[in-house]
Amino acid sequence: QQQVKQSPQSLIVQKGGISIINCAYENTAFDYFPWYQQFPGKGPALLIAIRPDVSEKKEGRFTISFNKSAKQFSLHIMDSQPGDSATYFCAASRGSTLGRLYFGRGTQLTVWP
Amino acid sequence: DSGVTQTPKHLITATGQRVTLRCSPRSGDLSVYWYQQSLDQGLQFLIQYYNGEERAKGNILERFSAQQFPDLHSELNLSSLELGDSALYFCASSERTEYNEQFFGPGTRLTVL
């Protein structure tokens, strides 16, 4: 059973556009929601994370929007660049410390120049 | 560079064999996680160790085992290997922080022939 559902599976965006990736979860005990970026042949790299006490977190061109009542969160990449082309994973964990991560299936983002 | 190191980078072996994957966490991190990444299953949590003790188990097969040593490095042992065990194996580490930031190593690509 997939604890975190991610969509779309793949996304093609023009350079300068906005990339939006969505995730949904069922377990209300989840209290930490990170996004990871993975390039081919590399390990996932932590991009940005949010806790449910805030509805939005922004770091540079990357923004997480969080809707606790809908149990959904999304990643927005503003001014998308070809260098952003990678696979993005959302994840969730329960318990504030040392919790295992439940990952979405990933979104392969391609940004055309 | 996340600061997490994994060896070897690639491993090719035959069915029925046994292999050991090694992970060194970031300096100061007490917690080590092992994840398996495959095309059909995505990123799946296997097992977690904290300061030498097993803390959580995921969908880890009985043929797989792990341990964390006093110097905090960890090893994942895979035995009686099957074709379906071919995958990327990632190690991640975290310190005991409120936000459970996990940092991933570059992975070991295991190919079972």
CSV table of C-alpha atoms in Angstrom, one decimal:
chain,number,residue,atom,x,y,z
A,1,GLN,CA,0.0,0.0,0.0
A,2,GLN,CA,1.5,3.3,-1.1
A,3,GLN,CA,1.5,5.7,1.9
A,4,VAL,CA,2.3,8.7,-0.2
A,5,LYS,CA,0.9,9.1,-3.7
A,6,GLN,CA,2.7,11.4,-6.2
A,7,SER,CA,1.6,12.9,-9.5
A,8,PRO,CA,2.3,13.3,-12.3
A,9,GLN,CA,4.7,10.5,-13.2
A,10,SER,CA,6.4,12.7,-15.7
A,11,LEU,CA,6.4,16.5,-16.5
A,12,ILE,CA,7.7,18.5,-19.3
A,13,VAL,CA,8.0,22.2,-18.8
A,14,GLN,CA,9.5,25.0,-20.9
A,15,LYS,CA,12.4,27.0,-19.5
A,16,GLY,CA,11.1,29.8,-17.4
A,17,GLY,CA,7.9,28.1,-16.7
A,18,ILE,CA,6.5,26.8,-13.4
A,19,SER,CA,6.8,23.1,-12.5
A,20,ILE,CA,4.2,21.7,-10.1
A,21,ILE,CA,4.3,18.3,-8.5
A,22,ASN,CA,1.6,17.0,-6.2
A,23,CYS,CA,1.5,14.5,-3.3
A,24,ALA,CA,-1.2,13.2,-1.1
A,25,TYR,CA,-1.1,11.1,2.0
A,26,GLU,CA,-3.6,9.3,4.3
A,27,ASN,CA,-1.8,8.9,7.6
A,28,THR,CA,-2.5,12.0,9.8
A,29,ALA,CA,0.4,11.0,12.1
A,30,PHE,CA,2.8,12.2,9.4
A,31,ASP,CA,4.5,15.4,10.6
A,32,TYR,CA,7.5,15.9,8.3
A,33,PHE,CA,7.3,16.3,4.6
A,34,PRO,CA,10.6,16.6,2.6
A,35,TRP,CA,11.2,16.7,-1.1
A,36,TYR,CA,14.2,15.1,-2.7
A,37,GLN,CA,15.9,15.7,-6.0
A,38,GLN,CA,17.7,12.9,-7.8
A,39,PHE,CA,19.9,13.1,-10.8
A,40,PRO,CA,20.8,9.9,-12.8
A,41,GLY,CA,23.5,7.9,-11.1
A,42,LYS,CA,23.3,10.0,-7.9
A,43,GLY,CA,21.6,9.6,-4.5
A,44,PRO,CA,18.5,11.6,-3.6
A,45,ALA,CA,19.4,15.1,-2.3
A,46,LEU,CA,17.3,16.9,0.2
A,47,LEU,CA,15.8,19.9,-1.5
A,48,ILE,CA,13.3,21.4,0.9
A,49,ALA,CA,11.0,20.2,3.7
A,50,ILE,CA,8.0,21.4,5.6
A,51,ARG,CA,6.1,20.6,8.8
A,52,PRO,CA,2.3,20.8,9.1
A,53,ASP,CA,2.3,23.8,11.4
A,54,VAL,CA,2.9,26.1,8.3
A,55,SER,CA,1.1,26.2,5.0
A,56,GLU,CA,4.0,27.3,2.8
A,57,LYS,CA,7.8,27.3,2.8
A,58,LYS,CA,9.9,29.0,0.2
A,59,GLU,CA,13.6,28.5,-0.5
A,60,GLY,CA,14.8,30.3,-3.6
A,61,ARG,CA,12.9,29.1,-6.6
A,62,PHE,CA,11.4,26.2,-4.7
A,63,THR,CA,8.2,26.4,-2.7
A,64,ILE,CA,6.2,23.8,-0.8
A,65,SER,CA,2.5,24.4,-0.3
A,66,PHE,CA,0.9,22.3,2.4
A,67,ASN,CA,-2.9,21.7,2.9
A,68,LYS,CA,-3.4,19.8,6.1
A,69,SER,CA,-7.1,19.4,5.8
A,70,ALA,CA,-6.8,18.0,2.3
A,71,LYS,CA,-3.8,15.9,3.3
A,72,GLN,CA,-1.9,17.2,0.3
A,73,PHE,CA,1.3,19.0,-0.4
A,74,SER,CA,3.0,20.2,-3.5
A,75,LEU,CA,6.3,21.4,-4.9
A,76,HIS,CA,6.4,24.5,-7.1
A,77,ILE,CA,9.6,25.2,-9.0
A,78,MET,CA,9.5,28.8,-10.3
A,79,ASP,CA,11.5,29.9,-13.4
A,80,SER,CA,12.3,26.3,-14.2
A,81,GLN,CA,15.7,25.8,-15.7
A,82,PRO,CA,17.2,22.9,-17.8
A,83,GLY,CA,19.5,22.2,-14.8
A,84,ASP,CA,16.3,21.3,-12.8
A,85,SER,CA,15.7,18.3,-15.0
A,86,ALA,CA,15.8,15.4,-12.6
A,87,THR,CA,13.5,13.0,-10.7
A,88,TYR,CA,11.7,14.5,-7.7
A,89,PHE,CA,10.4,12.5,-4.8
A,90,CYS,CA,8.0,13.6,-2.1
A,91,ALA,CA,8.2,11.8,1.2
A,92,ALA,CA,6.6,11.8,4.6
A,93,SER,CA,7.5,10.5,8.1
A,94,ARG,CA,5.8,10.3,11.5
A,95,GLY,CA,7.4,11.1,14.7
A,96,SER,CA,9.5,14.2,14.9
A,97,THR,CA,12.8,12.3,15.1
A,98,LEU,CA,14.4,9.3,13.5
A,99,GLY,CA,11.4,8.3,11.5
A,100,ARG,CA,11.7,6.2,8.4
A,101,LEU,CA,10.7,8.0,5.2
A,102,TYR,CA,7.7,6.9,3.0
A,103,PHE,CA,8.4,8.0,-0.5
A,104,GLY,CA,6.2,8.8,-3.4
A,105,ARG,CA,6.9,7.0,-6.7
A,106,GLY,CA,8.7,10.0,-8.2
A,107,THR,CA,8.2,12.6,-11.0
A,108,GLN,CA,10.6,12.8,-13.8
A,109,LEU,CA,10.9,16.5,-14.7
A,110,THR,CA,12.3,17.6,-18.1
A,111,VAL,CA,12.8,21.3,-18.7
A,112,TRP,CA,13.2,22.3,-22.3
A,113,PRO,CA,15.5,25.2,-23.2
B,1,ASP,CA,28.4,15.9,-1.6
B,2,SER,CA,26.1,14.8,1.3
B,3,GLY,CA,29.0,13.6,3.4
B,4,VAL,CA,27.6,10.0,3.4
B,5,THR,CA,29.9,7.5,1.7
B,6,GLN,CA,29.0,4.1,0.3
B,7,THR,CA,31.2,1.3,-1.1
B,8,PRO,CA,31.4,-0.3,-3.5
B,9,LYS,CA,29.7,1.9,-6.2
B,10,HIS,CA,28.9,-1.1,-8.4
B,11,LEU,CA,28.6,-4.8,-7.6
B,12,ILE,CA,28.0,-7.6,-10.1
B,13,THR,CA,27.5,-11.1,-8.7
B,14,ALA,CA,25.7,-14.3,-9.4
B,15,THR,CA,22.5,-15.8,-8.0
B,16,GLY,CA,23.0,-17.6,-4.7
B,17,GLN,CA,25.9,-15.5,-3.7
B,18,ARG,CA,26.4,-13.2,-0.7
B,19,VAL,CA,27.5,-9.6,-0.7
B,20,THR,CA,28.2,-6.8,1.8
B,21,LEU,CA,27.5,-3.2,1.2
B,22,ARG,CA,29.2,-0.6,3.4
B,23,CYS,CA,28.1,2.9,4.5
B,24,SER,CA,29.8,5.6,6.5
B,25,PRO,CA,27.4,8.2,7.8
B,26,ARG,CA,28.1,12.0,8.0
B,27,SER,CA,30.3,13.0,10.9
B,28,GLY,CA,28.2,13.2,14.0
B,29,ASP,CA,25.2,11.4,12.7
B,30,LEU,CA,24.1,8.5,14.9
B,31,SER,CA,21.3,7.2,12.8
B,32,VAL,CA,21.7,5.1,9.6
B,33,TYR,CA,18.9,4.1,7.2
B,34,TRP,CA,19.1,1.6,4.3
B,35,TYR,CA,16.7,2.0,1.3
B,36,GLN,CA,16.3,0.0,-1.8
B,37,GLN,CA,15.4,1.6,-5.1
B,38,SER,CA,14.0,-0.4,-8.0
B,39,LEU,CA,11.9,0.5,-11.0
B,40,ASP,CA,8.9,-1.5,-9.9
B,41,GLN,CA,9.0,-0.7,-6.1
B,42,GLY,CA,10.5,2.8,-6.0
B,43,LEU,CA,12.3,3.8,-2.9
B,44,GLN,CA,11.6,1.4,-0.1
B,45,PHE,CA,12.8,1.6,3.5
B,46,LEU,CA,14.7,-1.5,4.6
B,47,ILE,CA,16.1,-1.0,8.1
B,48,GLN,CA,17.3,1.7,10.5
B,49,TYR,CA,20.0,1.7,13.2
B,50,TYR,CA,20.6,4.3,15.8
B,51,ASN,CA,23.9,4.3,17.7
B,52,GLY,CA,24.5,0.6,17.2
B,53,GLU,CA,21.0,-0.6,17.9
B,54,GLU,CA,18.3,-1.6,15.4
B,55,ARG,CA,15.4,0.9,15.6
B,56,ALA,CA,13.0,0.1,12.8
B,57,LYS,CA,12.5,-2.5,10.2
B,58,GLY,CA,10.7,-2.1,6.9
B,59,ASN,CA,10.1,-4.7,4.2
B,60,ILE,CA,13.4,-6.3,4.6
B,61,LEU,CA,13.8,-9.9,3.5
B,62,GLU,CA,15.0,-12.5,5.9
B,63,ARG,CA,17.9,-13.1,3.5
B,64,PHE,CA,19.1,-9.5,4.3
B,65,SER,CA,20.6,-8.3,7.5
B,66,ALA,CA,22.4,-5.2,8.7
B,67,GLN,CA,24.5,-4.0,11.6
B,68,GLN,CA,26.0,-0.7,12.8
B,69,PHE,CA,29.4,-0.8,14.3
B,70,PRO,CA,30.9,1.2,17.3
B,71,ASP,CA,32.5,3.7,14.8
B,72,LEU,CA,28.9,4.2,13.4
B,73,HIS,CA,29.6,2.7,10.0
B,74,SER,CA,27.0,0.3,8.8
B,75,GLU,CA,26.9,-2.8,6.6
B,76,LEU,CA,24.1,-4.4,4.8
B,77,ASN,CA,24.5,-8.1,4.1
B,78,LEU,CA,22.5,-9.7,1.3
B,79,SER,CA,22.6,-13.5,1.0
B,80,SER,CA,21.2,-16.2,-1.3
B,81,LEU,CA,20.9,-13.5,-3.9
B,82,GLU,CA,18.1,-13.6,-6.5
B,83,LEU,CA,17.7,-11.8,-9.8
B,84,GLY,CA,15.0,-9.7,-8.2
B,85,ASP,CA,17.5,-8.3,-5.7
B,86,SER,CA,19.2,-6.3,-8.5
B,87,ALA,CA,18.6,-2.7,-7.5
B,88,LEU,CA,20.2,0.5,-6.1
B,89,TYR,CA,20.9,0.4,-2.4
B,90,PHE,CA,21.1,3.7,-0.6
B,91,CYS,CA,22.3,4.5,2.8
B,92,ALA,CA,21.1,7.7,4.6
B,93,SER,CA,22.1,9.2,7.8
B,94,SER,CA,20.7,11.8,10.2
B,95,GLU,CA,21.5,13.2,13.6
B,96,ARG,CA,19.0,13.3,16.3
B,97,THR,CA,17.2,16.5,15.1
B,98,GLU,CA,13.6,17.5,15.4
B,99,TYR,CA,13.2,17.7,11.6
B,100,ASN,CA,14.6,14.3,10.7
B,101,GLU,CA,16.7,15.5,7.8
B,102,GLN,CA,18.1,12.4,6.1
B,103,PHE,CA,21.1,12.7,3.9
B,104,PHE,CA,21.7,10.1,1.3
B,105,GLY,CA,24.9,8.5,0.0
B,106,PRO,CA,25.6,7.9,-3.7
B,107,GLY,CA,24.3,4.4,-3.6
B,108,THR,CA,25.6,0.9,-4.5
B,109,ARG,CA,24.2,-0.5,-7.8
B,110,LEU,CA,23.8,-4.3,-7.3
B,111,THR,CA,23.4,-6.5,-10.4
B,112,VAL,CA,22.6,-10.2,-9.9
B,113,LEU,CA,23.2,-12.3,-13.0
